[in-house]
CSV table of C-alpha atoms and ligand atoms in Angstrom, one decimal:
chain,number,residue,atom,x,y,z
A,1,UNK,CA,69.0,6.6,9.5
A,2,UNK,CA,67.6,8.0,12.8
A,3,UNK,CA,68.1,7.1,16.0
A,4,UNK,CA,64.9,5.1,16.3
A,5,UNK,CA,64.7,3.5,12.7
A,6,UNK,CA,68.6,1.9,14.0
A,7,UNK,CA,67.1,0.6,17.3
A,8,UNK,CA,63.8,-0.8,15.3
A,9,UNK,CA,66.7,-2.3,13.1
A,10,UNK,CA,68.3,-3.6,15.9
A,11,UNK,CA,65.4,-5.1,17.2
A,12,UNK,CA,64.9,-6.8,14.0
A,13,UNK,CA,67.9,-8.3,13.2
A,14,UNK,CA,69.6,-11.4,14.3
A,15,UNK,CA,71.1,-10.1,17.8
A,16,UNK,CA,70.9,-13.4,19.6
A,17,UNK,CA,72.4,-12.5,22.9
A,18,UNK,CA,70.0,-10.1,24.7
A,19,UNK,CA,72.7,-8.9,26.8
A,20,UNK,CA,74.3,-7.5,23.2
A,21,UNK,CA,71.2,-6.3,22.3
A,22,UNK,CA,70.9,-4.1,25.4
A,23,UNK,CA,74.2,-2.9,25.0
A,24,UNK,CA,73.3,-1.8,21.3
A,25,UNK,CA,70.5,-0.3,22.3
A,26,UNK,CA,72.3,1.7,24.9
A,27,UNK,CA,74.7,2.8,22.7
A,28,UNK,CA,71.8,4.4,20.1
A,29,UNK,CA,71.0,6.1,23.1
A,30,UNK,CA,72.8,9.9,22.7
A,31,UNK,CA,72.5,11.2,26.3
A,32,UNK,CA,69.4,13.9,26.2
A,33,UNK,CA,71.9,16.6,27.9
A,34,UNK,CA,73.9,16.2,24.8
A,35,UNK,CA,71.3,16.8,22.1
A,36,UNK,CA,70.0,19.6,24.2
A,37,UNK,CA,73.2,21.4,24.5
A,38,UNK,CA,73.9,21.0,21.0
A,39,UNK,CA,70.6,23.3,20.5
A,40,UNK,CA,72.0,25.7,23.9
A,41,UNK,CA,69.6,23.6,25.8
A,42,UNK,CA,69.7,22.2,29.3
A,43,UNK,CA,68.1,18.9,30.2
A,44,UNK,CA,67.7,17.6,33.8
A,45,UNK,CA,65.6,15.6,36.0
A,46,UNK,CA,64.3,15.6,39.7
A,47,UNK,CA,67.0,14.2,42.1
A,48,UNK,CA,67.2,12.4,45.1
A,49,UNK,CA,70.7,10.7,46.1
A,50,UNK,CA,68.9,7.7,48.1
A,51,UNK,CA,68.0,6.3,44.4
A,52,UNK,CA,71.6,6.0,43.7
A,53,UNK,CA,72.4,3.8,46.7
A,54,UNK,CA,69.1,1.4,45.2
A,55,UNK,CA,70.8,1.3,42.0
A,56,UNK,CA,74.1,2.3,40.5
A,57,UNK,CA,72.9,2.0,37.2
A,58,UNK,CA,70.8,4.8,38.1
A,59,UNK,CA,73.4,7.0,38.9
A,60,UNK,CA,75.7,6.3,36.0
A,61,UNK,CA,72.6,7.2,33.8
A,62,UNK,CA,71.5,9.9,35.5
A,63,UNK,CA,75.3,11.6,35.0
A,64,UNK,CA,74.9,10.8,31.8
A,65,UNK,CA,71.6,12.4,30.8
A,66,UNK,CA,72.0,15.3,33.3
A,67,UNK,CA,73.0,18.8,33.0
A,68,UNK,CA,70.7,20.1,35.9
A,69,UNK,CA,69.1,18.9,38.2
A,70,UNK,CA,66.3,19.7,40.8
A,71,UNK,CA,66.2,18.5,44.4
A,72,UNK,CA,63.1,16.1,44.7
A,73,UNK,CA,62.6,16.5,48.3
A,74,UNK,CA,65.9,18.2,50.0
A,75,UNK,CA,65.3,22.1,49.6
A,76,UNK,CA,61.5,21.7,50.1
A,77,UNK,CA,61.1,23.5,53.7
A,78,UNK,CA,60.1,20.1,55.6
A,79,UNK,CA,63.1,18.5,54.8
A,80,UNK,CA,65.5,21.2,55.9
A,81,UNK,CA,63.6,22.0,59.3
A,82,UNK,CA,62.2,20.2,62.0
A,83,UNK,CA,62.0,22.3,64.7
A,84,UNK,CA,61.3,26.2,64.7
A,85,UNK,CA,64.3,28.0,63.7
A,86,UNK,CA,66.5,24.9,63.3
A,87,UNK,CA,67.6,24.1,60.0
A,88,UNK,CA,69.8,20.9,59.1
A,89,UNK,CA,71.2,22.0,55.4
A,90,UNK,CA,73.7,18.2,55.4
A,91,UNK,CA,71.1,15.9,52.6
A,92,UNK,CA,70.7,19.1,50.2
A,93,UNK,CA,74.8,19.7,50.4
A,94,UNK,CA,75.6,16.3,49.7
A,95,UNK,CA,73.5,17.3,46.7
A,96,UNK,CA,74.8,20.1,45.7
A,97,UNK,CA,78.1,18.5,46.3
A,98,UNK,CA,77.6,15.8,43.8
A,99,UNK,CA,76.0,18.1,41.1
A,100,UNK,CA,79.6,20.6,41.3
A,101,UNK,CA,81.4,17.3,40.6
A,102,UNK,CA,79.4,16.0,38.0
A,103,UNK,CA,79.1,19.4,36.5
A,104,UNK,CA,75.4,19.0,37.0
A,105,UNK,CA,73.3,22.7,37.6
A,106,UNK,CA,71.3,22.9,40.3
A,107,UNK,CA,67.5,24.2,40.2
A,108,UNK,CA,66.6,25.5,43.9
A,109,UNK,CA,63.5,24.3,44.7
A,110,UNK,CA,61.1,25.3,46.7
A,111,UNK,CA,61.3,28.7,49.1
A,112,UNK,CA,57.6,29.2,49.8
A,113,UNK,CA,54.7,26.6,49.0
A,114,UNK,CA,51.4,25.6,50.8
A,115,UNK,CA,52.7,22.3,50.7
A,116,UNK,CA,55.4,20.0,52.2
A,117,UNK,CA,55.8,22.6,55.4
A,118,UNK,CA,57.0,21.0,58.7
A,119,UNK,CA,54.1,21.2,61.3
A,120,UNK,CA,55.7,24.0,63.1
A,121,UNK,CA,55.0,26.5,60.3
A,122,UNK,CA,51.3,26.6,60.1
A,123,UNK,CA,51.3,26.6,64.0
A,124,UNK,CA,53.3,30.2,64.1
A,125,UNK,CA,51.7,32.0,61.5
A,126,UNK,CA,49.4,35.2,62.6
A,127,UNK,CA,49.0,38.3,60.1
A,128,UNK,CA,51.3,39.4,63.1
A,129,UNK,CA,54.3,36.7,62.3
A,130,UNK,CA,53.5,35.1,59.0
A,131,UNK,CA,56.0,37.6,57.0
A,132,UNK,CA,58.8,37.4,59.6
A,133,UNK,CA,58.6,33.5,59.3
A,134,UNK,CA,58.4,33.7,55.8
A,135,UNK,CA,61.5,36.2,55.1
A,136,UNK,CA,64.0,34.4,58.2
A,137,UNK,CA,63.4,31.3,56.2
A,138,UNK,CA,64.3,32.8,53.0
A,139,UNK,CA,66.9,34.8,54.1
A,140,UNK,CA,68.4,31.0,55.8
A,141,UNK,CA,68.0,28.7,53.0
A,142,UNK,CA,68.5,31.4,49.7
A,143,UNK,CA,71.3,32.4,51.9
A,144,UNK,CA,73.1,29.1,53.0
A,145,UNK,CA,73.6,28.7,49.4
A,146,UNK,CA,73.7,31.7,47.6
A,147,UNK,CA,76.3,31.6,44.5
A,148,UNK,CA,75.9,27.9,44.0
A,149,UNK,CA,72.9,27.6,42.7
A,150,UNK,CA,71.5,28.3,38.8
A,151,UNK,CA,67.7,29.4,40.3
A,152,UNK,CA,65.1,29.2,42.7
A,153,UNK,CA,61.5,28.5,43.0
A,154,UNK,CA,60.5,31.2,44.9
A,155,UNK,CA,57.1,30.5,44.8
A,156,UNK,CA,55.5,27.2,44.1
A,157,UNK,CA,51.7,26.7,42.7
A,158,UNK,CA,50.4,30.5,43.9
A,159,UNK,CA,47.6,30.3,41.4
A,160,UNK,CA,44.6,28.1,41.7
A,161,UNK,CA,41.0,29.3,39.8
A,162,UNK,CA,39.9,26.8,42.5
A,163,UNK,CA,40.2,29.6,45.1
A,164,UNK,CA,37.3,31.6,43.7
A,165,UNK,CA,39.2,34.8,43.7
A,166,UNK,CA,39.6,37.8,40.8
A,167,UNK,CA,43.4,37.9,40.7
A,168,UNK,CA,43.6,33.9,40.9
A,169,UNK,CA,46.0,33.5,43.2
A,170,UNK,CA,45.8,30.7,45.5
A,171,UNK,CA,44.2,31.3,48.6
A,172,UNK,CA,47.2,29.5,50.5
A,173,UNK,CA,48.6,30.4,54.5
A,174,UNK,CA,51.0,33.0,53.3
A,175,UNK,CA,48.2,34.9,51.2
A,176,UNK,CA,45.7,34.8,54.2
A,177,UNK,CA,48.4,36.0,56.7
A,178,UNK,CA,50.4,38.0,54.6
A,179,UNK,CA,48.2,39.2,51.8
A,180,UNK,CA,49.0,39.5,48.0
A,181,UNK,CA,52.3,41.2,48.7
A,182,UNK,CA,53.5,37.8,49.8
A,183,UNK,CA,54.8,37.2,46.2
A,184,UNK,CA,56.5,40.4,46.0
A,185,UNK,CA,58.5,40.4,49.1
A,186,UNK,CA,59.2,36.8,48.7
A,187,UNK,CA,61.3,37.9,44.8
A,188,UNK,CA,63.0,40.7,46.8
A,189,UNK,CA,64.4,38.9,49.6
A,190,UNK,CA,65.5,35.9,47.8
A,191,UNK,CA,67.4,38.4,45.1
A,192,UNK,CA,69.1,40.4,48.1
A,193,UNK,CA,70.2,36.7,49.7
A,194,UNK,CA,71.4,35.4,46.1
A,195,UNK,CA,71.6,38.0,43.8
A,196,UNK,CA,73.3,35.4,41.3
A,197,UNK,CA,70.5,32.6,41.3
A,198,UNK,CA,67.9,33.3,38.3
A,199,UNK,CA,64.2,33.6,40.3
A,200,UNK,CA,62.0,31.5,38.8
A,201,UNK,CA,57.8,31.4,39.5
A,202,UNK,CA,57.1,27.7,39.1
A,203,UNK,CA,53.6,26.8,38.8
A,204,UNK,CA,51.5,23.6,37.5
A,205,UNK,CA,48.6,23.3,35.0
A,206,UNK,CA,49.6,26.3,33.2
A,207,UNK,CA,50.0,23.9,30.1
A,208,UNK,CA,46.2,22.8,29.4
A,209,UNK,CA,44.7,23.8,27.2
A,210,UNK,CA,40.9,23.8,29.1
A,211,UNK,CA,38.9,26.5,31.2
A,212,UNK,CA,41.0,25.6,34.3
A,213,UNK,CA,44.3,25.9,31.8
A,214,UNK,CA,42.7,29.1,30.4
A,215,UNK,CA,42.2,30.9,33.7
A,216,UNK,CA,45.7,30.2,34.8
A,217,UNK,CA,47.4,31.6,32.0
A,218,UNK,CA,45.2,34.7,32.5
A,219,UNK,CA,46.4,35.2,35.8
A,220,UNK,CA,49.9,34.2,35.5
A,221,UNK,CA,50.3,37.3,32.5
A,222,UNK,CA,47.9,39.6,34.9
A,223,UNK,CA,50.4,38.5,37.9
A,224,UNK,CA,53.7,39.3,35.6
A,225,UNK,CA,52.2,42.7,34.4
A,226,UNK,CA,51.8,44.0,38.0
A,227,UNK,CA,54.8,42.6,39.5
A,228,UNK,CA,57.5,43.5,36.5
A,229,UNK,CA,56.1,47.3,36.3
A,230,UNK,CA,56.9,47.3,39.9
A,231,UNK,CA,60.3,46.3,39.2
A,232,UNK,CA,60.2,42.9,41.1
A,233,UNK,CA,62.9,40.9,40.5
A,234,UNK,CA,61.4,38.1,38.2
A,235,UNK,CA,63.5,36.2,35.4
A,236,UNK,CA,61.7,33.2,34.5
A,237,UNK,CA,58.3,30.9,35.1
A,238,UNK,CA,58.4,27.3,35.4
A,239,UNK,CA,55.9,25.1,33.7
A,240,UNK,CA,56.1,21.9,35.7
A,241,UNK,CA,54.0,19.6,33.2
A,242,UNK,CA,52.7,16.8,35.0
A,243,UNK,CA,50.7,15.6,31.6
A,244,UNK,CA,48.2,12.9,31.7
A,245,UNK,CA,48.0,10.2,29.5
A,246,UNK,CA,44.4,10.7,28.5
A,247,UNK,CA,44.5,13.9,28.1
A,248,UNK,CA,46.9,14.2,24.6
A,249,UNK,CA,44.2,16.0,23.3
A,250,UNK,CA,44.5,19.8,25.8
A,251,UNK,CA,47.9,19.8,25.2
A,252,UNK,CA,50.6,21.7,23.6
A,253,UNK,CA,47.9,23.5,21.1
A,254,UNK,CA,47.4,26.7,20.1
A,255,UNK,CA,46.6,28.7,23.0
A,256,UNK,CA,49.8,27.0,24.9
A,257,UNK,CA,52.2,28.2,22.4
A,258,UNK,CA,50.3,31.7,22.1
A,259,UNK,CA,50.8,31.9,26.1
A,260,UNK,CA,54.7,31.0,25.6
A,261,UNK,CA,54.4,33.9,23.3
A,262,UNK,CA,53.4,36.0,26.1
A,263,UNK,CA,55.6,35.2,28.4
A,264,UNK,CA,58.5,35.9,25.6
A,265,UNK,CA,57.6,39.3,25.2
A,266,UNK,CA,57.9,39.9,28.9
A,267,UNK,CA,61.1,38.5,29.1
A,268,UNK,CA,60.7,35.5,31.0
A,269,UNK,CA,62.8,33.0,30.4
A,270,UNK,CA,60.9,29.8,30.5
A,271,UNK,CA,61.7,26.3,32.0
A,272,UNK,CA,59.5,22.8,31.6
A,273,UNK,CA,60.4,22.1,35.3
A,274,UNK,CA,58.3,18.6,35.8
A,275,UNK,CA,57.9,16.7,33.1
A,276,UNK,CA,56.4,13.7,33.6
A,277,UNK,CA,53.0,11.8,31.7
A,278,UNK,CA,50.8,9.6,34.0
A,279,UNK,CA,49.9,6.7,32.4
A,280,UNK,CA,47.4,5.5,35.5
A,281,UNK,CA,44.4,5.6,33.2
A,282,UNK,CA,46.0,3.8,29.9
A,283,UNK,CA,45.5,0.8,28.5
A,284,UNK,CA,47.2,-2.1,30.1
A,285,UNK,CA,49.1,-3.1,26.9
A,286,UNK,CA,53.0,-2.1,27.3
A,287,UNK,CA,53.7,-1.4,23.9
A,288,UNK,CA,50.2,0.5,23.6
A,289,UNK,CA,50.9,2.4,26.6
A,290,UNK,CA,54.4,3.4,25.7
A,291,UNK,CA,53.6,4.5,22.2
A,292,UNK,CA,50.9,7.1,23.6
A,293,UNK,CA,53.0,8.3,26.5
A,294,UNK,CA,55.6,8.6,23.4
A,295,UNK,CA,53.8,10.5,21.6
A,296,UNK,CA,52.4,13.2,24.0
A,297,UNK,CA,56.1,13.9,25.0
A,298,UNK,CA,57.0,14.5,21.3
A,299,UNK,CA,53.4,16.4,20.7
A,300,UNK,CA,54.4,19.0,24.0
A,301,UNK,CA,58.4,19.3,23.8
A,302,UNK,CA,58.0,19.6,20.1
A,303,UNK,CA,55.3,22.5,20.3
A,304,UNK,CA,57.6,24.0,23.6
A,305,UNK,CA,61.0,23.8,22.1
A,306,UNK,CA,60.0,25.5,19.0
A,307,UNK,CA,59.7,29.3,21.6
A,308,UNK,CA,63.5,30.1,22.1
A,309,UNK,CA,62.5,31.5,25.4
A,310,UNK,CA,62.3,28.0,26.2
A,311,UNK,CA,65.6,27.4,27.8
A,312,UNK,CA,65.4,24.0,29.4
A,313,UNK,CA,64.0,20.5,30.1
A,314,UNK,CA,63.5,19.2,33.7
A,315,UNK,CA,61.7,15.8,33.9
A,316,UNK,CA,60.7,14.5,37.6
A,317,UNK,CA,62.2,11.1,37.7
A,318,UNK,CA,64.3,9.2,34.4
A,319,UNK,CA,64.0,5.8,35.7
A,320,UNK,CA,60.0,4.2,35.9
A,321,UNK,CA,61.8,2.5,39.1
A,322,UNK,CA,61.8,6.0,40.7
A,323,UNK,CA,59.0,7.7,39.9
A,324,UNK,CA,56.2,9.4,41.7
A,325,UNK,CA,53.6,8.4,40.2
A,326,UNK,CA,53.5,5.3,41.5
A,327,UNK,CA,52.4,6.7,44.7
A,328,UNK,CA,50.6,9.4,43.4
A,329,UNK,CA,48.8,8.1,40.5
A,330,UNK,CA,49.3,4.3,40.7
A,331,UNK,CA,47.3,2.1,38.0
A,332,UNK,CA,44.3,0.7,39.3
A,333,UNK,CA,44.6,-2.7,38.2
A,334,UNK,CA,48.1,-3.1,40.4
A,335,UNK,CA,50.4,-2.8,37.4
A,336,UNK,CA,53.6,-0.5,37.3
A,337,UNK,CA,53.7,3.1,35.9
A,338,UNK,CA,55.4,3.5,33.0
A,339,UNK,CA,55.7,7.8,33.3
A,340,UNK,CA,59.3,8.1,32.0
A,341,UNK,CA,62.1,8.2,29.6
A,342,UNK,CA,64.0,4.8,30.8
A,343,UNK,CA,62.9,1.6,32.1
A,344,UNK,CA,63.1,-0.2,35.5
A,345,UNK,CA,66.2,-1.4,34.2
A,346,UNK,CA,67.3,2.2,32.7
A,347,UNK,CA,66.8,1.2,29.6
A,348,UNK,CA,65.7,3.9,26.7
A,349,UNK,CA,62.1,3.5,25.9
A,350,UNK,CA,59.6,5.0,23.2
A,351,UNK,CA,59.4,8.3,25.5
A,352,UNK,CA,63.1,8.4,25.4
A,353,UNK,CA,63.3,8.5,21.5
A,354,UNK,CA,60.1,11.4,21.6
A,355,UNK,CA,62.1,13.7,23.7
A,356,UNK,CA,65.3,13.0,22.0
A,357,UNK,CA,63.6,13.8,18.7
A,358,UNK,CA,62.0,16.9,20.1
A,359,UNK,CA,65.5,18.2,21.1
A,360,UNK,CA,66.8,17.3,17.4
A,361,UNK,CA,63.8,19.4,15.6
A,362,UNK,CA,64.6,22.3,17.8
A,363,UNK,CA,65.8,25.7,16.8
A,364,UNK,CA,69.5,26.4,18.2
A,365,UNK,CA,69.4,29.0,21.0
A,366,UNK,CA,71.9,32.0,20.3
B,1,XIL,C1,56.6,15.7,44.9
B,1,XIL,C2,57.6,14.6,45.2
B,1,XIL,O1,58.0,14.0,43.9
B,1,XIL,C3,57.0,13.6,46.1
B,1,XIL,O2,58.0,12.6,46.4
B,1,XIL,C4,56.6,14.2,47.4
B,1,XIL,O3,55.9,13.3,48.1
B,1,XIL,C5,55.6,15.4,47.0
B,1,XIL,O4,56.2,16.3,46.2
B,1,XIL,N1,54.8,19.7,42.4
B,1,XIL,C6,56.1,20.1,42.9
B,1,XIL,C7,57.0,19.0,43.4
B,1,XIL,O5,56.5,21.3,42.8
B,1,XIL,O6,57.8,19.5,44.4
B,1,XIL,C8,56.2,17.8,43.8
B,1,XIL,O7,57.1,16.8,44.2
B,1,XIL,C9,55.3,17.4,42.7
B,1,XIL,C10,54.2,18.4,42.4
């Protein structure tokens, strides 16, 4: 009997204390980190200590399901400096503390983003400065904790069609100041600062399958091409898959997988750094809502895991209670987002059971 047909059981039989129930349920409940490993998989989430001090549960289940992790907020440039120069490393330490002891790998995340920048930074860059701001705050941060991490984001979300140009990069503060070459000498400085950390292009929308999906792909490979015949030190790209509901039907189809193909045979190693599936737009119905959340996570991991180059699972959040999306994407008519594998109250729900069966149908890494 699988995992799903016992809680169904469960459900179904006499259990007359809920509590009991709940514990049974819990108990079906392999931790994800465990069926991914037993395929040489890794499976994570997005992590932010301040959750844990909301709810122990939390914690205990986020040890439990986690093999690495990524720092929701603590890495990103605005949380580590205020003031010009100054950089205050304590939140994302405790971090990495707690992920050493709970033998939890750490995912670096971000070095250099248009987004989530103290105010200083857009304030000193000139085609003068910008690559001198850029490189000291590599060299800082890449360096303050080189050896302890498993990657880095060097770059975050450099491609956007939206931008209007050939190559499709983003037309972001480090392009305009720096010029294309921003990419490049961001790879190199971060390898010469932590020459152990894997260096990781993480990017969004790569994953649909529509002309906006089509065009990143396109420049993504294009972007590869020219920066690995170069010799630029790039191991792996990160698909962050931030999946909508209502759009089940772009995703994980034919051109996704033939793009994974792609990026195989250039050697990347490939990471789903962001899972998540907004459910703003469904129907109010909980158990409607939950099945086709459900089933999108099975649809995508399913068609991901199947590329060996895929090497891991990151999902941003575990617990609905701590998710994003209900300040990114809340539901119009007031009700609470549903975007992830566990309950308010950490319980496993449908989208648990997908991803755990998308792990299980995977091929075993050698
Ligand atoms: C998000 C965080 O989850 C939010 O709390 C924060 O307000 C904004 O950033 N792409 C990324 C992540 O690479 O760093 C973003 O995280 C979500 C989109």
């Amino acid at each position: 009997m699988n995992r799903r047909d016992f809680v169904t059981m469960l459900s179904a039989t006499a259990v007359t204390k809920w509590a009991s129930l709940e514990t049974a349920v819990q108990a079906a409940a392999a931790p994800l980190k465990q069926l991914a490993d037993q395929k040489g998989l890794m499976f994570g989430s997005s992590l932010a200590l301040k959750y844990f001090e909301q709810s122990p549960a939390y914690k205990q289940l986020f040890v439990s399901q986690c093999d690495i992790a990524t720092p929701e907020l603590q890495m990103k440039w605005n949380s580590l400096s205020r003031q010009p120069g100054i950089y205050d490393f304590s939140t994302a330490d405790q971090l990495v503390a707690f992920c050493a002891t709970n033998r939890i790998k750490v995912r670096g995340h971000t070095l250099v983003w248009h987004d989530s920048l103290p105010v200083w930074v857009p304030g000193q860059l000139s085609p003068v400065t910008a690559r001198t701001v850029m490189l000291d705050h590599i060299q800082k941060v890449a360096g303050h904790f080189a050896g302890k991490l498993y990657s880095w984001d060097v770059v975050n979300e450099a491609l956007d069609p939206g931008s209007q140009r050939p190559d499709g990069l983003r037309s972001n503060l480090w392009l305009q100041n720096i010029g294309v070459s921003y990419i490049e000498q961001a790879f190199r400085a971060t390898a010469a600062a932590d020459p152990k950390a894997l260096l990781v292009w993480n990017e969004n929308y790569l994953e649909v399958s529509n002309g906006f999906g089509d065009a990143k792909r396109k420049a993504m490979l294009n972007q590869l091409d020219a920066l690995l015949a170069k010799g630029v030190p790039i191991h792996g790209v990160g698909l962050e898959a931030h999946l909508r509901g209502d759009q089940a039907n772009v995703l994980g189809d034919a051109s996704y997988e033939a793009f994974l193909s792609e990026l195989t045979q250039r050697k990347m190693k490939i990471f789903i750094t962001e899972l998540d599936i907004q459910d703003s737009s469904l129907p109010a119905d909980v158990g409607e809502r939950d099945k086709i959340v459900a089933d999108i996570y099975r649809k995508f991991l399913t068609a991901s895991l199947r590329q060996p180059a895929v090497k891991g699972v990151v999902a941003w959040g575990l617990s609905d209670a701590f998710s994003w999306i209900s300040g990114y994407r809340p539901r119009k008519d007031g009700l609470p987002v549903r975007p992830l594998a566990f309950d308010i109250n950490c319980q496993p729900k449908p989208a648990y059971f997908a991803i755990a069966e998308a792990l299980e149908a995977a091929p075993r890494r050698v």
